[in-house]
Short mmCIF file of C-alpha atoms in Angstrom, two decimals:
data_model
loop_
_atom_site.label_atom_id
_atom_site.label_comp_id
_atom_site.label_asym_id
_atom_site.label_seq_id
_atom_site.Cartn_x
_atom_site.Cartn_y
_atom_site.Cartn_z
CA UNK A 61 -8.72 32.32 -11.43
CA UNK A 62 -11.00 30.49 -8.98
CA UNK A 63 -14.04 31.42 -10.83
CA UNK A 64 -12.56 30.16 -14.13
CA UNK A 65 -11.73 26.81 -12.45
CA UNK A 66 -15.04 26.40 -11.00
CA UNK A 67 -16.61 27.31 -14.41
CA UNK A 68 -14.32 24.58 -16.15
CA UNK A 69 -15.20 21.85 -13.53
CA UNK A 70 -18.94 22.76 -14.14
CA UNK A 71 -18.54 22.34 -17.87
CA UNK A 72 -16.81 19.02 -17.18
CA UNK A 73 -19.68 17.91 -15.12
CA UNK A 74 -22.20 18.90 -17.76
CA UNK A 75 -20.48 16.90 -20.44
CA UNK A 76 -20.09 14.02 -18.03
CA UNK A 77 -23.89 14.07 -17.51
CA UNK A 78 -24.27 14.18 -21.29
CA UNK A 79 -22.42 10.88 -21.81
CA UNK A 80 -24.05 9.22 -18.69
CA UNK A 81 -27.50 10.15 -20.16
CA UNK A 82 -26.46 8.27 -23.31
CA UNK A 83 -26.17 5.04 -21.40
CA UNK A 84 -29.52 5.72 -19.88
CA UNK A 85 -31.08 6.30 -23.15
CA UNK A 86 -29.49 3.26 -24.72
CA UNK A 87 -29.00 0.84 -21.87
CA UNK A 88 -28.09 -1.95 -24.37
CA UNK A 89 -24.62 -0.24 -24.77
CA UNK A 90 -23.83 -0.90 -21.08
CA UNK A 91 -25.95 -4.20 -20.90
CA UNK A 92 -24.19 -5.92 -23.82
CA UNK A 93 -20.82 -4.96 -22.45
CA UNK A 94 -21.82 -6.51 -19.09
CA UNK A 95 -23.08 -9.64 -20.67
CA UNK A 96 -19.95 -10.19 -22.72
CA UNK A 97 -17.70 -9.79 -19.70
CA UNK A 98 -19.91 -12.16 -17.59
CA UNK A 99 -19.84 -14.69 -20.42
CA UNK A 100 -16.03 -14.43 -20.79
CA UNK A 101 -15.40 -14.64 -17.03
CA UNK A 102 -17.48 -17.99 -16.66
CA UNK A 103 -16.03 -19.49 -19.77
CA UNK A 104 -12.38 -18.90 -18.64
CA UNK A 105 -13.13 -20.05 -15.07
CA UNK A 106 -14.95 -23.25 -16.07
CA UNK A 107 -13.46 -24.23 -19.46
CA UNK A 108 -9.79 -23.13 -19.19
CA UNK A 109 -9.40 -22.95 -15.27
CA UNK A 110 -8.69 -26.60 -14.74
CA UNK A 111 -6.03 -26.69 -17.36
CA UNK A 112 -3.88 -23.92 -16.15
CA UNK A 113 -1.51 -24.34 -13.22
CA UNK A 114 -1.76 -21.31 -10.68
CA UNK A 115 0.45 -22.70 -7.79
CA UNK A 116 -2.40 -24.29 -5.74
CA UNK A 117 -4.47 -21.24 -5.85
CA UNK A 118 -8.14 -21.73 -7.32
CA UNK A 119 -8.25 -20.37 -10.72
CA UNK A 120 -11.07 -17.88 -9.98
CA UNK A 121 -8.93 -16.34 -7.21
CA UNK A 122 -6.02 -16.01 -9.65
CA UNK A 123 -7.97 -14.99 -12.81
CA UNK A 124 -10.63 -12.43 -11.58
CA UNK A 125 -8.33 -9.67 -10.25
CA UNK A 126 -6.77 -9.86 -13.76
CA UNK A 127 -10.02 -10.08 -15.49
CA UNK A 128 -11.05 -6.76 -13.85
CA UNK A 129 -8.06 -5.02 -15.16
CA UNK A 130 -8.76 -6.55 -18.57
CA UNK A 131 -12.26 -5.10 -18.43
CA UNK A 132 -11.05 -1.50 -18.34
CA UNK A 133 -8.34 -2.26 -20.97
CA UNK A 134 -10.79 -3.39 -23.38
CA UNK A 135 -13.35 -0.66 -22.42
CA UNK A 136 -10.69 2.05 -23.40
CA UNK A 137 -11.06 1.03 -26.88
CA UNK A 138 -14.82 1.80 -26.76
CA UNK A 139 -13.67 5.37 -25.84
CA UNK A 140 -11.67 5.56 -29.07
CA UNK A 141 -14.50 4.56 -31.14
CA UNK A 142 -16.93 6.98 -29.40
CA UNK A 143 -14.69 9.92 -29.73
CA UNK A 144 -14.30 9.21 -33.39
CA UNK A 145 -18.05 8.80 -33.81
CA UNK A 146 -18.67 12.22 -32.09
CA UNK A 147 -16.08 13.71 -34.26
CA UNK A 148 -17.61 12.27 -37.44
CA UNK A 149 -20.95 13.64 -36.56
CA UNK A 150 -19.78 17.25 -36.40
CA UNK A 151 -20.06 17.46 -32.71
CA UNK A 152 -16.91 19.34 -32.13
CA UNK A 153 -18.25 22.29 -34.48
CA UNK A 154 -21.32 22.51 -32.20
CA UNK A 155 -19.41 22.52 -28.95
CA UNK A 156 -16.99 24.94 -30.25
CA UNK A 157 -19.67 27.59 -30.72
CA UNK A 158 -20.63 27.16 -26.96
CA UNK A 159 -19.07 29.28 -24.32
CA UNK A 160 -17.54 26.04 -22.53
CA UNK A 161 -13.94 25.04 -21.69
CA UNK A 162 -12.51 23.04 -24.30
CA UNK A 163 -11.11 20.50 -21.87
CA UNK A 164 -14.85 19.79 -20.85
CA UNK A 165 -15.86 17.67 -24.02
CA UNK A 166 -12.78 15.23 -23.75
CA UNK A 167 -12.77 15.13 -19.76
CA UNK A 168 -16.63 14.48 -19.69
CA UNK A 169 -16.16 11.41 -21.72
CA UNK A 170 -13.30 10.17 -19.66
CA UNK A 171 -15.24 10.44 -16.45
CA UNK A 172 -18.40 9.05 -17.81
CA UNK A 173 -16.27 5.99 -18.79
CA UNK A 174 -14.88 5.78 -15.33
CA UNK A 175 -18.43 5.59 -13.98
CA UNK A 176 -19.11 2.72 -16.58
CA UNK A 177 -16.11 0.93 -15.51
CA UNK A 178 -17.10 1.10 -11.84
CA UNK A 179 -20.56 -0.22 -12.50
CA UNK A 180 -18.88 -3.12 -14.72
CA UNK A 181 -16.21 -3.93 -11.88
CA UNK A 182 -18.93 -4.06 -9.05
CA UNK A 183 -21.03 -6.49 -11.12
CA UNK A 184 -18.04 -8.68 -12.25
CA UNK A 185 -17.05 -8.86 -8.52
CA UNK A 186 -20.60 -10.04 -7.68
CA UNK A 187 -20.46 -12.66 -10.48
CA UNK A 188 -16.91 -13.69 -9.03
CA UNK A 189 -18.30 -14.20 -5.72
CA UNK A 190 -20.94 -16.55 -7.07
CA UNK A 191 -18.22 -18.51 -8.77
CA UNK A 192 -16.23 -18.80 -5.50
CA UNK A 193 -13.96 -15.77 -5.42
CA UNK A 194 -13.21 -14.12 -2.24
CA UNK A 195 -11.50 -10.84 -1.09
CA UNK A 196 -9.56 -12.71 1.60
CA UNK A 197 -7.91 -9.52 2.84
CA UNK A 198 -11.10 -7.91 3.80
CA UNK A 199 -13.20 -4.86 2.72
CA UNK A 200 -10.55 -2.07 2.78
CA UNK A 201 -8.06 -3.54 0.44
CA UNK A 202 -10.97 -4.52 -1.69
CA UNK A 203 -12.21 -0.89 -1.80
CA UNK A 204 -8.71 0.14 -2.65
CA UNK A 205 -8.45 -2.22 -5.37
CA UNK A 206 -11.60 -1.21 -7.05
CA UNK A 207 -10.38 2.34 -7.14
CA UNK A 208 -6.89 1.53 -8.38
CA UNK A 209 -8.65 -0.36 -11.26
CA UNK A 210 -10.90 2.84 -12.08
CA UNK A 211 -7.69 4.97 -11.97
CA UNK A 212 -6.02 2.65 -14.34
CA UNK A 213 -8.90 2.86 -16.60
CA UNK A 214 -8.89 6.62 -16.61
CA UNK A 215 -5.30 6.52 -17.55
CA UNK A 216 -5.89 4.22 -20.49
CA UNK A 217 -9.17 6.05 -21.40
CA UNK A 218 -7.06 9.21 -22.00
CA UNK A 219 -4.87 7.18 -24.33
CA UNK A 220 -8.24 6.00 -26.18
CA UNK A 221 -9.17 9.67 -26.41
CA UNK A 222 -5.92 10.52 -27.96
CA UNK A 223 -6.32 7.58 -30.34
CA UNK A 224 -9.87 8.37 -31.20
CA UNK A 225 -9.32 12.09 -31.75
CA UNK A 226 -6.26 11.42 -34.01
CA UNK A 227 -7.70 8.90 -36.44
CA UNK A 228 -11.13 10.59 -36.56
CA UNK A 229 -12.53 7.61 -38.52
CA UNK A 230 -14.70 5.07 -36.43
CA UNK A 231 -13.49 1.92 -38.40
CA UNK A 232 -10.00 3.04 -37.99
CA UNK A 233 -10.34 3.71 -34.33
CA UNK A 234 -11.70 0.19 -33.83
CA UNK A 235 -8.53 -1.37 -35.45
CA UNK A 236 -6.08 1.13 -33.79
CA UNK A 237 -7.60 0.38 -30.36
CA UNK A 238 -6.97 -3.30 -30.51
CA UNK A 239 -3.56 -2.98 -31.96
CA UNK A 240 -2.07 -2.02 -28.63
CA UNK A 241 -4.64 -3.78 -26.38
CA UNK A 242 -3.96 -7.50 -27.34
CA UNK A 243 -0.09 -7.34 -26.50
CA UNK A 244 -0.85 -5.66 -23.26
CA UNK A 245 -3.46 -8.07 -22.16
CA UNK A 246 -2.09 -11.44 -23.22
CA UNK A 247 1.67 -10.76 -22.67
CA UNK A 248 1.20 -10.10 -18.81
CA UNK A 249 0.44 -11.93 -15.70
CA UNK A 250 -3.17 -11.77 -16.43
CA UNK A 251 -3.90 -15.30 -17.69
CA UNK A 252 -0.88 -17.27 -16.63
CA UNK A 253 2.26 -16.69 -14.44
CA UNK A 254 4.86 -14.95 -16.55
CA UNK A 255 7.47 -17.50 -15.50
CA UNK A 256 5.83 -20.01 -17.90
CA UNK A 257 6.55 -17.46 -21.01
CA UNK A 258 9.66 -17.58 -23.08
CA UNK A 259 12.50 -15.62 -21.51
CA UNK A 260 12.20 -12.75 -24.03
CA UNK A 261 8.45 -12.45 -23.54
CA UNK A 262 8.96 -12.30 -19.86
CA UNK A 263 11.09 -9.12 -20.30
CA UNK A 264 8.01 -7.39 -21.91
CA UNK A 265 5.67 -8.77 -19.44
CA UNK A 266 7.70 -7.42 -16.61
CA UNK A 267 7.58 -3.74 -17.89
CA UNK A 268 3.92 -4.16 -19.21
CA UNK A 269 1.59 -1.78 -17.27
CA UNK A 270 -0.98 -4.62 -16.95
CA UNK A 271 1.31 -6.93 -14.99
CA UNK A 272 1.78 -4.65 -11.93
CA UNK A 273 -2.02 -3.59 -12.15
CA UNK A 274 -2.93 -7.28 -11.95
CA UNK A 275 -0.24 -8.18 -9.41
CA UNK A 276 -1.44 -5.34 -7.10
CA UNK A 277 -5.19 -6.39 -7.39
CA UNK A 278 -4.13 -9.95 -6.48
CA UNK A 279 -2.11 -8.86 -3.64
CA UNK A 280 -5.08 -6.79 -2.25
CA UNK A 281 -7.18 -9.74 -2.72
CA UNK A 282 -4.98 -12.35 -1.28
CA UNK A 283 -3.61 -10.14 1.57
CA UNK A 284 0.09 -10.27 0.24
CA UNK A 285 2.84 -7.71 -0.23
CA UNK A 286 1.96 -5.17 -2.99
CA UNK A 287 4.74 -2.77 -2.22
CA UNK A 288 6.73 -3.48 -5.56
CA UNK A 289 3.80 -3.56 -7.88
CA UNK A 290 1.84 -0.47 -6.25
CA UNK A 291 4.42 2.03 -7.11
CA UNK A 292 4.85 0.64 -10.59
CA UNK A 293 1.26 0.89 -11.48
CA UNK A 294 0.96 4.40 -9.95
CA UNK A 295 4.01 5.36 -11.95
CA UNK A 296 2.45 4.03 -15.11
CA UNK A 297 -0.92 5.72 -14.43
CA UNK A 298 0.63 9.04 -13.82
CA UNK A 299 2.95 8.84 -16.84
CA UNK A 300 0.07 7.89 -19.29
CA UNK A 301 -2.07 10.77 -18.04
CA UNK A 302 0.74 13.25 -18.18
CA UNK A 303 1.55 12.23 -21.76
CA UNK A 304 -1.69 11.43 -23.28
CA UNK A 305 -3.94 14.22 -21.66
CA UNK A 306 -1.95 17.08 -22.98
CA UNK A 307 -1.40 15.43 -26.54
CA UNK A 308 -5.22 14.85 -26.75
CA UNK A 309 -6.05 18.50 -25.72
CA UNK A 310 -3.68 19.87 -28.16
CA UNK A 311 -5.05 17.63 -30.97
CA UNK A 312 -8.62 18.82 -29.99
CA UNK A 313 -7.78 22.61 -30.09
CA UNK A 314 -6.05 22.03 -33.57
CA UNK A 315 -9.11 20.39 -34.82
CA UNK A 316 -11.18 23.32 -33.40
CA UNK A 317 -9.43 25.84 -35.39
#
């Protein structure tokens, strides 16, 4: 049993390296993503920041924690497209012929995307610091916040994997990915306080997983209480993974038959 687990972990590591090498061979994939996020961050801060009321808090302090969460939400749509592209190229048939754990192909993609998220988050925090953002609560809460965002990204990436392996078509994966992303991002506390929304929309925003994620990162940034939002986002992360991971693996096994 132990040997099988170690072999599975080794296979996952190999597939993770495969996907990481793709970013090294094609650095423009990661670079364009970074540039886009930097441009969006600066635009929102300097163009819209002065027009949005955030209760006396500088807009960059209010917005950046949410923007970090947004980066992994949108990043998960790239996972859907990437999985669909791999399937359309017939890679599933190649990997099926190899003596490797079937979970390795999908898990490798998830963990390589987690590395991508981590790189992007660190860079965006650096840009945020240049624009005036500060982790007022210190290093440890900031460190915890970064890994909570990565965990959130891993959960959503498994959802992206399931979507990508279900539609099996690159163009459809692009559309299907954004169908669920936009409501989560915009109907949350990411851009504006949810108290400013219509009452019916506030109900959705309260149960939206992006809201507790954003509120937790803000609390860790500002040094405020996160007890309410932290357990909510951990429950969401766990629930998403427990549902989408086995569904994605089942779908993958069916495709491999």
